[in-house]
Short mmCIF file of C-alpha atoms and ligand atoms in Angstrom, two decimals:
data_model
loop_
_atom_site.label_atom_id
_atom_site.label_comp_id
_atom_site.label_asym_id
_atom_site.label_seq_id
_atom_site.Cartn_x
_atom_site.Cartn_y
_atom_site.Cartn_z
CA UNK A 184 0.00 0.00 0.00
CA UNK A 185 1.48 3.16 -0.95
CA UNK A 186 0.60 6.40 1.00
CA UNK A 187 -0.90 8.55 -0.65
CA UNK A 188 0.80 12.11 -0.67
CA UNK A 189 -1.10 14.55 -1.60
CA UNK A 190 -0.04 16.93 -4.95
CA UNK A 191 0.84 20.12 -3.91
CA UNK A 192 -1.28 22.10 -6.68
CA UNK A 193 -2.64 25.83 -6.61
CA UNK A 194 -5.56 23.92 -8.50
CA UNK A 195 -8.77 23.22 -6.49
CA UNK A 196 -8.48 19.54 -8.56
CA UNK A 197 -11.82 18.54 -7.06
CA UNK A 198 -13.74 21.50 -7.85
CA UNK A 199 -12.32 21.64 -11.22
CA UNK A 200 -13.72 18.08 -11.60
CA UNK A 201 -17.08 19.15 -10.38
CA UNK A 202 -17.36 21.37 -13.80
CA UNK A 203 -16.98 18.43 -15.98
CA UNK A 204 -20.32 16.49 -15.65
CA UNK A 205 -19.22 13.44 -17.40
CA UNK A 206 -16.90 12.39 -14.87
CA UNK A 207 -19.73 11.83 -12.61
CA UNK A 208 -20.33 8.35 -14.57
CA UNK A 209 -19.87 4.75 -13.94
CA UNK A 210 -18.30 2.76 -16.44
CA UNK A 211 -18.58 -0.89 -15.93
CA UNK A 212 -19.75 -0.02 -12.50
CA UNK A 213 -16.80 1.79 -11.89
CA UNK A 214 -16.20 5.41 -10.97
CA UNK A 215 -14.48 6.42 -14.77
CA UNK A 216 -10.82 7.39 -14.89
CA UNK A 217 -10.67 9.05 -18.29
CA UNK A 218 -6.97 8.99 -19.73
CA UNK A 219 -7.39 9.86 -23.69
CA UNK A 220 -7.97 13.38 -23.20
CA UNK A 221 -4.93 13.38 -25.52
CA UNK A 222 -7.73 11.94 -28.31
CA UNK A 223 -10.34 14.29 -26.84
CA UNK A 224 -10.75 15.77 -24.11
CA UNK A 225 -13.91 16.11 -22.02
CA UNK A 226 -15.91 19.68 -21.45
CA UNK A 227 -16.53 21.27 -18.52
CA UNK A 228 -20.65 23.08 -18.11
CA UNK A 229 -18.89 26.41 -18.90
CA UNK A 230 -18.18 25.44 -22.38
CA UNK A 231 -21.64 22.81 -22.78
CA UNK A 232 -23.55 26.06 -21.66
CA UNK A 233 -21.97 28.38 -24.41
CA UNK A 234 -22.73 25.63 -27.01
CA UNK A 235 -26.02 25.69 -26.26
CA UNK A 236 -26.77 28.91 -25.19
CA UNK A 237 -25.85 30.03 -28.64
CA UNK A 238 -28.55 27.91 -30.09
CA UNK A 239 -30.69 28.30 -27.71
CA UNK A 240 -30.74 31.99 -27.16
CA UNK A 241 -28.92 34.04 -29.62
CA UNK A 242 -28.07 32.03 -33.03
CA UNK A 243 -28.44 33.50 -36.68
CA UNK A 244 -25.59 33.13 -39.40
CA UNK A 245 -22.82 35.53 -39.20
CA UNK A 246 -21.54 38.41 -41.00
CA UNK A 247 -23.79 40.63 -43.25
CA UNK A 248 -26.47 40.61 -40.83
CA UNK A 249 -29.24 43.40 -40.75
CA UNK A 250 -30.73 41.95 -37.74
CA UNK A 251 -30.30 41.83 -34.11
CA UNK A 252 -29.91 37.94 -33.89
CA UNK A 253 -27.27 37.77 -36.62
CA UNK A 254 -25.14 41.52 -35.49
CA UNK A 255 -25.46 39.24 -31.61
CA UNK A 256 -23.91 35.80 -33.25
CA UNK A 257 -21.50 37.92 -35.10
CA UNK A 258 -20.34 39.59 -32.35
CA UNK A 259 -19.60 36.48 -30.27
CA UNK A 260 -17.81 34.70 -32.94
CA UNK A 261 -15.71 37.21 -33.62
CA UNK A 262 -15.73 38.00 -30.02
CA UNK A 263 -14.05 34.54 -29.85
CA UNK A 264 -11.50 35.23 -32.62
CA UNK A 265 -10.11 37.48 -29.83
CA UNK A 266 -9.78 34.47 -26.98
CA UNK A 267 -7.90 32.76 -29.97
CA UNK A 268 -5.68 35.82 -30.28
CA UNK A 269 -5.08 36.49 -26.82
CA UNK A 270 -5.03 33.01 -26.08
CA UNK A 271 -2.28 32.33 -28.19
CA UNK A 272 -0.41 36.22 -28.29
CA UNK A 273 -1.12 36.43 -31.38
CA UNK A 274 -0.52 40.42 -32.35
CA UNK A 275 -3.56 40.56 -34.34
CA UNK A 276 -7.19 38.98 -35.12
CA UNK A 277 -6.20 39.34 -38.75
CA UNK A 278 -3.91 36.48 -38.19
CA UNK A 279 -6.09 33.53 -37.23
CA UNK A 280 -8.35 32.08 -39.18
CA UNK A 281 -11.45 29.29 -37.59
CA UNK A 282 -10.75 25.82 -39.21
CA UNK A 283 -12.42 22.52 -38.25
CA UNK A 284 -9.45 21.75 -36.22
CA UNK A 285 -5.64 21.15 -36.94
CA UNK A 286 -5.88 18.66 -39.66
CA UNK A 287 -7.76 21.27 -42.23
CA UNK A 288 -5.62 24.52 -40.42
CA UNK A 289 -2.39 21.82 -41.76
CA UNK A 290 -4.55 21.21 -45.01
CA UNK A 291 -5.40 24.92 -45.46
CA UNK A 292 -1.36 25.81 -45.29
CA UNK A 293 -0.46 23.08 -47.44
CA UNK A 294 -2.32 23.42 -50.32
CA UNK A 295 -2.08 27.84 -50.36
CA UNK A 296 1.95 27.68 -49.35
CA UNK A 297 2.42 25.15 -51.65
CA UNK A 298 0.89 26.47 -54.82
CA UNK A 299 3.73 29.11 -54.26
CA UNK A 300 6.33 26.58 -54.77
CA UNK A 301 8.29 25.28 -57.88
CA UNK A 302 9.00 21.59 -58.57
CA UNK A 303 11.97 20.33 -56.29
CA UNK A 304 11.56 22.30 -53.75
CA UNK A 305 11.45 20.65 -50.28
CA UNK A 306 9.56 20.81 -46.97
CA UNK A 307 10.60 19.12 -43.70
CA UNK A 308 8.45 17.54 -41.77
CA UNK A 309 9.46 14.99 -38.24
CA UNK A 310 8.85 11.12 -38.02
CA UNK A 311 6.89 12.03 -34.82
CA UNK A 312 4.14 13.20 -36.96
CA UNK A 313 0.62 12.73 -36.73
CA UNK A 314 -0.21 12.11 -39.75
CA UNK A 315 -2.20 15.53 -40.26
CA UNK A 316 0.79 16.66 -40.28
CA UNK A 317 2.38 14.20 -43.14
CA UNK A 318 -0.62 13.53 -45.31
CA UNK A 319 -1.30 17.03 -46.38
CA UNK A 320 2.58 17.48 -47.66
CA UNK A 321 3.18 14.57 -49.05
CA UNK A 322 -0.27 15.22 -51.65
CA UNK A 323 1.20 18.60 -52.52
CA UNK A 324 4.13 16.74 -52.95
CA UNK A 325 2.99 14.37 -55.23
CA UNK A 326 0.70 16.90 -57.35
CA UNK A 327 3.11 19.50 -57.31
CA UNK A 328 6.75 17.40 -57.82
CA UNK A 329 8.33 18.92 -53.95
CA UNK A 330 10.33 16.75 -51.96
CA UNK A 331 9.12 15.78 -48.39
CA UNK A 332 12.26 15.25 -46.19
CA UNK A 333 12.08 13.54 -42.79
CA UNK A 334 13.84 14.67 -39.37
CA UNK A 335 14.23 11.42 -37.43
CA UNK A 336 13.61 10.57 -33.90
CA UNK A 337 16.14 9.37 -31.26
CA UNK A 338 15.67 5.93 -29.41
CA UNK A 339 14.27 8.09 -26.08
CA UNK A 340 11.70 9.83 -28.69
CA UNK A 341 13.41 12.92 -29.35
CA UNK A 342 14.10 14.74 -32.03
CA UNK A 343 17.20 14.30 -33.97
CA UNK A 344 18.37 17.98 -33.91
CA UNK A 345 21.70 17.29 -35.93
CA UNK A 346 20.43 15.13 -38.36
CA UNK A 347 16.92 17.52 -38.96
CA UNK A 348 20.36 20.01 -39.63
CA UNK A 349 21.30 18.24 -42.33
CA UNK A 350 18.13 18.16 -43.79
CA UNK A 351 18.26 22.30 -44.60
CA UNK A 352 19.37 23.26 -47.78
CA UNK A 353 18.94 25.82 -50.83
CA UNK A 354 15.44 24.29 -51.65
CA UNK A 355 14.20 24.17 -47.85
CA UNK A 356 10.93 26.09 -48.29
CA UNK A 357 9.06 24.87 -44.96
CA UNK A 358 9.76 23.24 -41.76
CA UNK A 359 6.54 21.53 -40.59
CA UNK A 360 6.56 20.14 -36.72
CA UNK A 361 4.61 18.51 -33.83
CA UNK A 362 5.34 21.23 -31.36
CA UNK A 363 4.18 18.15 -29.09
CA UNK A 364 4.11 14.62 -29.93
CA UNK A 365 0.76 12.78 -29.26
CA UNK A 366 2.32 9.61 -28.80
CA UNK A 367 5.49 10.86 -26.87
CA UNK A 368 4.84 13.33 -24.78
CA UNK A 369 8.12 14.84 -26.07
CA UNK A 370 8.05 18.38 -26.27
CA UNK A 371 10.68 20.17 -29.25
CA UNK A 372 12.71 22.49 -28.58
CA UNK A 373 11.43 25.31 -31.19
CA UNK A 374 14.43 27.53 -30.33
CA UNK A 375 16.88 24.88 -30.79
CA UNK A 376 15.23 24.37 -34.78
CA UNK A 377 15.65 28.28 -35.20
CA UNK A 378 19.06 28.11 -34.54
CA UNK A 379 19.93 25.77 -36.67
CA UNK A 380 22.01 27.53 -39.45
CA UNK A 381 20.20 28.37 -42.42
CA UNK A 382 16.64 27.09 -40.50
CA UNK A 383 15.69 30.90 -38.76
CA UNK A 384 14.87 32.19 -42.12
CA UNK A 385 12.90 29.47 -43.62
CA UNK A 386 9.03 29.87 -42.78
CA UNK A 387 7.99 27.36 -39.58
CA UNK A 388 4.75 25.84 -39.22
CA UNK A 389 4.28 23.79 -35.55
CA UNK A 390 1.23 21.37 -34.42
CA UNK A 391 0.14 22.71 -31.24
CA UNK A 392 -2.72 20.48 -31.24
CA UNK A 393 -1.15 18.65 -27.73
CA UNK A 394 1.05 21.64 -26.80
CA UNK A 395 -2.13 24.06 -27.02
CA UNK A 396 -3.52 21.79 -23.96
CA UNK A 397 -0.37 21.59 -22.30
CA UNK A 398 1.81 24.34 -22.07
CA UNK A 399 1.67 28.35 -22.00
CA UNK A 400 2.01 29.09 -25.60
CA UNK A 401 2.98 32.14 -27.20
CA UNK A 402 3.70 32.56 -31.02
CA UNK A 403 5.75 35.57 -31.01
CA UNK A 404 8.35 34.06 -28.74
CA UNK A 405 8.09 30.36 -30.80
CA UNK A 406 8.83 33.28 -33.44
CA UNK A 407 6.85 30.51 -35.65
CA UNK A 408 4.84 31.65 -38.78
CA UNK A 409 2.36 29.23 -38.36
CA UNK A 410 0.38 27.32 -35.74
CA UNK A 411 -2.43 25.06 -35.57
CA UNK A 412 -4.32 23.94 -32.94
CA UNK A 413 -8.10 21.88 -32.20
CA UNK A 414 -10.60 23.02 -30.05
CA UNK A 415 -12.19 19.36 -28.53
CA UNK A 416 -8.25 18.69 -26.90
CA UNK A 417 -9.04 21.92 -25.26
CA UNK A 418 -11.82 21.09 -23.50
CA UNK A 419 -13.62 23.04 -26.09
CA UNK A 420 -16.22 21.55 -28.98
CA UNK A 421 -15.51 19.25 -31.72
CA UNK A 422 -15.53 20.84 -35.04
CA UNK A 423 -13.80 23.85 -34.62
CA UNK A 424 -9.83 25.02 -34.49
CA UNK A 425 -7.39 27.41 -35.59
CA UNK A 426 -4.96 28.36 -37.36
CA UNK A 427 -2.55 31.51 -36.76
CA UNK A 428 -0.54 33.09 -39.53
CA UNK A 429 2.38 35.80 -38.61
CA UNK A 430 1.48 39.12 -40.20
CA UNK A 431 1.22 39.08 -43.80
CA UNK A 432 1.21 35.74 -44.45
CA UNK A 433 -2.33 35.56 -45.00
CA UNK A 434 -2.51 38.49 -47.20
CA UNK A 435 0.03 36.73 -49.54
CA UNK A 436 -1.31 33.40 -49.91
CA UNK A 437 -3.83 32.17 -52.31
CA UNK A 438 -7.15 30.93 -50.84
CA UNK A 439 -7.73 27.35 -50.17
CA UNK A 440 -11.08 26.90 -50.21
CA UNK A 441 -14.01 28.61 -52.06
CA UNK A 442 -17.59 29.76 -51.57
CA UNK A 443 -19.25 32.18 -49.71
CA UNK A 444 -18.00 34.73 -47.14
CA UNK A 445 -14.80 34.69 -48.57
CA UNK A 446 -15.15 36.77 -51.77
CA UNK A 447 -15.45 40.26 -52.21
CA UNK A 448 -16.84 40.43 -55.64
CA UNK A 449 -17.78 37.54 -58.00
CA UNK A 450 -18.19 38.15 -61.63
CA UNK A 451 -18.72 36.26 -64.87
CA UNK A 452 -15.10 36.28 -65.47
CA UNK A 453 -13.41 37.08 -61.83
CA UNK A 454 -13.19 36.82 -58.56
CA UNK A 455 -12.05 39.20 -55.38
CA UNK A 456 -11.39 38.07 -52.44
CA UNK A 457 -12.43 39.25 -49.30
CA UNK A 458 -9.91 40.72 -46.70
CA UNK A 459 -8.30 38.64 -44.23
CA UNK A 460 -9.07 36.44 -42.39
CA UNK A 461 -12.45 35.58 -43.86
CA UNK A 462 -10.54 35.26 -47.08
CA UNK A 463 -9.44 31.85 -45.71
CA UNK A 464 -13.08 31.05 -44.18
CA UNK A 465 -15.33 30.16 -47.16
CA UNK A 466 -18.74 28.90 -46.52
CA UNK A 467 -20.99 28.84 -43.00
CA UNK A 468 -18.41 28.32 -40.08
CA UNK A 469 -18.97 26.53 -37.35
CA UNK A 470 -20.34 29.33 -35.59
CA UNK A 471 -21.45 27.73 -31.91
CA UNK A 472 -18.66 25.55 -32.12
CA UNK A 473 -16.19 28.40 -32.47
CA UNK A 474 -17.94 30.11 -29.47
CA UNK A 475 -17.56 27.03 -27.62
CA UNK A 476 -13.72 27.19 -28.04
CA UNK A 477 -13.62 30.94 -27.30
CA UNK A 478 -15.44 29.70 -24.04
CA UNK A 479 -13.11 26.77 -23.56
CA UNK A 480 -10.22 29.37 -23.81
CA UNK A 481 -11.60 31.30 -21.65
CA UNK A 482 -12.52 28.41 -18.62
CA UNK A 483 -8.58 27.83 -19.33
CA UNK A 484 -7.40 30.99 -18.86
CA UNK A 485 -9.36 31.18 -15.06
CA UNK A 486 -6.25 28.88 -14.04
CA UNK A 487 -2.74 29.43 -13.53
CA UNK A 488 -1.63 27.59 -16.93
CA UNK A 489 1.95 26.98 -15.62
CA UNK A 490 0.21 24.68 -12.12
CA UNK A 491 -2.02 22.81 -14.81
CA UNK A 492 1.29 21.58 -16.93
CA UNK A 493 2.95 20.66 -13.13
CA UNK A 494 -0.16 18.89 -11.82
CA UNK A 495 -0.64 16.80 -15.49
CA UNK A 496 3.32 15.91 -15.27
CA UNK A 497 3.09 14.88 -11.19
CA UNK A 498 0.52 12.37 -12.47
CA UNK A 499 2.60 11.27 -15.34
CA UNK A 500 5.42 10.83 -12.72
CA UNK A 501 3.38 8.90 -10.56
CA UNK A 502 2.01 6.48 -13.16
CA UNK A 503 5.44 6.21 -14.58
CA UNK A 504 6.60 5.45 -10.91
CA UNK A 505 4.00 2.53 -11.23
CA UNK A 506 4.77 1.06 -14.50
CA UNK A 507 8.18 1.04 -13.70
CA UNK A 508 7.33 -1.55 -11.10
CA UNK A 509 5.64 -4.10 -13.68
CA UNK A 510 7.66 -6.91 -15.16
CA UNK A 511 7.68 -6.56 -19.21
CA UNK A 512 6.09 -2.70 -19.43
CA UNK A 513 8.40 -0.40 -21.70
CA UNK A 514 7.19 2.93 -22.02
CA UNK A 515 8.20 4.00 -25.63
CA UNK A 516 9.39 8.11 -24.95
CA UNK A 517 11.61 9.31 -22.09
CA UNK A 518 12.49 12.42 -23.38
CA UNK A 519 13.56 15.19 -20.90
CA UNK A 520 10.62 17.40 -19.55
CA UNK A 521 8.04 15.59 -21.72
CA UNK A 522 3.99 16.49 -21.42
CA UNK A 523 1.91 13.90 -19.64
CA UNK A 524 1.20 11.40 -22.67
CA UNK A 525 2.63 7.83 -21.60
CA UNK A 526 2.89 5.23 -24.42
CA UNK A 527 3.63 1.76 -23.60
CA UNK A 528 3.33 -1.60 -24.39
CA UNK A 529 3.49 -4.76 -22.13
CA UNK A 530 5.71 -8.05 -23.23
CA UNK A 531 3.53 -9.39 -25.87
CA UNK A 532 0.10 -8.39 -25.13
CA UNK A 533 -1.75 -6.69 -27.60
CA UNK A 534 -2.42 -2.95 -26.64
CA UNK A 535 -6.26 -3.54 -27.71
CA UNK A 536 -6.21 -6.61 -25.18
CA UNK A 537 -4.96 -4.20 -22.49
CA UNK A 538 -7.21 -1.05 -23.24
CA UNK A 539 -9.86 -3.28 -23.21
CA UNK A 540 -9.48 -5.21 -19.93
CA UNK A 541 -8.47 -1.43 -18.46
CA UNK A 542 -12.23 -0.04 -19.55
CA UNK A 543 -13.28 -3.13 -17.10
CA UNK A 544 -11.88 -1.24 -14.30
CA UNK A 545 -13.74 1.74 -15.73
CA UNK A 546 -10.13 2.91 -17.21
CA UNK A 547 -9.71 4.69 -20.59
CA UNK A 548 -7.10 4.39 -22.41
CA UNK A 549 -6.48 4.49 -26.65
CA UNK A 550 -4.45 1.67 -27.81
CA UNK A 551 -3.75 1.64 -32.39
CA UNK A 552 -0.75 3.92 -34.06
CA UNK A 553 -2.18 6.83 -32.47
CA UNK A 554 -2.51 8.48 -36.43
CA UNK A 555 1.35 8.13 -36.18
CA UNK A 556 2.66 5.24 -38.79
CA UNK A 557 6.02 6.76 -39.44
CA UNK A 558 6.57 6.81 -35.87
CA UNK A 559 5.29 3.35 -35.03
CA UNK A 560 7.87 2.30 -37.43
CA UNK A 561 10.59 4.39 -35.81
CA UNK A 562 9.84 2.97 -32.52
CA UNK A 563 9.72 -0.62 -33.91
CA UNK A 564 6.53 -0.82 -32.28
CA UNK A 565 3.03 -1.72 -34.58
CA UNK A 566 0.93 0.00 -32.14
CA UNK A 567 0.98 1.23 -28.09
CA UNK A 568 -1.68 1.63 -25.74
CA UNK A 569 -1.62 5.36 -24.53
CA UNK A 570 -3.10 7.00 -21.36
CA UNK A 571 -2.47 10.51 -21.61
CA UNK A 572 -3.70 13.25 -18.49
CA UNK A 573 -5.67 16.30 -18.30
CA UNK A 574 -6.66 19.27 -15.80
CA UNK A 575 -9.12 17.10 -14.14
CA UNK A 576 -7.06 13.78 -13.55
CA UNK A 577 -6.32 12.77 -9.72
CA UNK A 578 -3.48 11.03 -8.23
CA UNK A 579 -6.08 8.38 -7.22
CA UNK A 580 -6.49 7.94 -10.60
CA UNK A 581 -2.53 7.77 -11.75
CA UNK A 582 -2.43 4.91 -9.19
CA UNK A 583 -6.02 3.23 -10.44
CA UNK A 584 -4.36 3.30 -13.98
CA UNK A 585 -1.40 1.31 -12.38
CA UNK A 586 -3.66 -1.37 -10.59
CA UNK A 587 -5.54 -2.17 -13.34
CA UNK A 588 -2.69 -2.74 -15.38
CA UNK A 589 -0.99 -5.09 -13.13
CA UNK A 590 -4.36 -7.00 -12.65
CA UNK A 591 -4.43 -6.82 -16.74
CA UNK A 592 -0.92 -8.41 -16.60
CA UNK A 593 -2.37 -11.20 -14.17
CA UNK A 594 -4.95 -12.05 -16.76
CA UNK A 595 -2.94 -11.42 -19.65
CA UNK A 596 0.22 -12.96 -19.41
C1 PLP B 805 -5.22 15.35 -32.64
C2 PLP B 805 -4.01 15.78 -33.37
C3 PLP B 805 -4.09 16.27 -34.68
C4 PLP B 805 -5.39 16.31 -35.46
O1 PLP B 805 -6.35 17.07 -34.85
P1 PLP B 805 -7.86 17.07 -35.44
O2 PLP B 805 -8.66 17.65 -34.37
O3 PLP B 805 -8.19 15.61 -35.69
O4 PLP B 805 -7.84 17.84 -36.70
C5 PLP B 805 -2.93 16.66 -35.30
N1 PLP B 805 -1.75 16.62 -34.66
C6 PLP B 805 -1.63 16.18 -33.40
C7 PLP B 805 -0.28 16.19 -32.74
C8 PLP B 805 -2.74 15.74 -32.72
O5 PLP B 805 -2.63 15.30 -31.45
#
């Protein structure tokens, strides 16, 4: 029996808990300990309110409104185009742009940066990838005869820094990066890539979509030109993200997609676009959803962000304390000052086996290639099981997790 000791947290964990009504339930008549926030994570009433209050009180379709109902939705979308700024110190509003999340945000800069480009020229993305991050280069790759080049990853799960070096060259035209790894944990360090000779000058686009959650992050001092991120790992809805640009970017890129909203004048023979951002947002947004992430910014920003990135990582040391203690678990990802994402596999038992006998114990866990192939590969791994902590995880459940892994063992092997 270990004693439990406390974390020493800032955070009022259990009243933050009380905010998210879905950890009030049973799952196999167990209280539920809910580790894939890294796949989603849950939403506290704050946010589940905003959602609905939008449809439920105040909800027309944005922009050119002449009514009340529409000038009110407009204001609160764009209202939450300022949490995203602010959220992320972004200098202006002009710079981010509402996606579905980070896979289109990635999508929207690949296909607009790289009709820019001229066959042979390269981008570099990381074997850490998820593969948001991979797919969208490597079909502007193919349709547009550019070279994807790929940084590798060290045996802890760490970036190969020298080698990703080597990589730069004449025809570098964009570094693309996990600025978090979702299967890792491992956290790169941005300002080691800038100095890399030759690599401060070449544009930088970085995957927040686990660092968002994580860490404080601020865009100006990444000094990256591009960042994506997606609302539901933020405790915010599903269906709506971002993307920040630096400064002109957006005003020099082509559109991606097109519709409505994001012209200024259509004629029989041309088009104008409209000015930034909504030159990048064709078509009916998301409008609640987007609301629902300005809200989920806002829940966030009522907490000290630097006490939730210590309480997640006390958990992830006490788990890793844990696993350490059962025979035949590796934990695939050491690196240094990594975020609180633990993959692992035990001896020869299949990660679905083991996510599944862990939801009998009312445990979740994801278990599959986590969207990273590439990585898998690297690792020499075909898939992990993955428990990954949020805000409202407890050291009671760190060591749950543990138990019902070494009862899984006891059944398993
Ligand atoms: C979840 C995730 C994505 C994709 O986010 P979507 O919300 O599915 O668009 C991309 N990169 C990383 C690192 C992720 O964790």
């Amino acid at each position: 029996m270990t004693v439990q000791k406390p974390i020493e947290t800032p955070l009022n964990i259990k009243a933050i808990r009380g905010e998210f009504p879905i950890l009030q339930r049973q799952i196999n008549s167990r209280p539920l300990v809910y580790l894939d926030s890294a796949a989603s994570a849950q939403k506290p009433e704050f946010v589940i309110e905003s959602v609905a209050g939008c449809y439920r009180a105040s909800y027309a379709n944005v922009h050119r409104g002449l009514h009340t109902l529409a000038n009110e939705t407009t204001e609160a979308f764009e209202a939450a185009r300022e949490d995203v700024r602010r959220f992320l110190n972004a200098k202006s509003t002009d710079e981010i742009v509402f996606t579905r999340g980070s896979t289109e945000a990635i999508n929207l800069v690949a296909h607009s940066f790289c009709r820019t480009l001229e066959p042979g020229d390269e981008i570099v993305i990381s074997r850490m990838e998820h593969h948001s991050n991979i797919v969208p280069w490597m079909l502007e790759a193919e349709a547009r005869e550019l070279t994807v080049k790929w940084a590798d990853v060290t045996e802890t799960g760490e970036l190969d820094y020298e080698q990703l070096g080597g990589l730069i060259g004449e025809r570098t035209r964009l570094i693309a990066l996990a600025h978090m790894s979702n299967v890792l944990g491992t956290v790169n360090d941005i300002a080691r890539i800038r100095a890399i000779p030759g690599a401060g000058d070449i544009p930088l686009l970085l995957d927040g979509s686990q660092s968002a959650v994580h860490l404080p992050v601020d865009v100006q001092a990444l000094d990256c030109d591009f960042f994506v991120f997606t609302g539901h790992k933020l405790y915010g809805p599903s269906g709506a993200g971002a993307l920040y640009a630096k400064g002109d970017w957006l005003d020099r890129l082509p559109p991606y997609m097109g519709g409505g909203e994001m012209i200024a004048d259509v004629f029989e023979d041309r088009v104008t676009f409209a000015d930034v951002p909504h030159k990048f947002e064709a078509g009916t947004p998301a409008i609640a959803d987007a609301i629902g992430l300005g809200a989920a910014i806002r829940w966030l920003e009522r907490h000290d962000r630097v006490a939730i990135m210590e309480h997640e990582r006390a958990l992830m040391d006490r788990a890793m304390t844990g696993l350490s203690e059962i025979d035949g678990l590796k934990v695939i990802g050491t690196a240094q000052d990594k975020g609180a994402i633990i993959s692992f596999h035990m001896d020869d038992a299949h990660p679905h086996d083991l996510a599944q006998i862990l939801d009998k114990y009312g445990v979740a866990v994801r278990a599959g290639h986590h969207c990273a192939q590439p990585l898998m590969r690297r690792m020499g791994v075909s898939a992990t099981a993955r428990a990954s902590f949020a805000v409202y995880n407890t050291i009671e459940e760190a060591d749950a997790f543990v138990d019902a892994l070494k009862k899984a063992r006891e059944f398993l092997i």
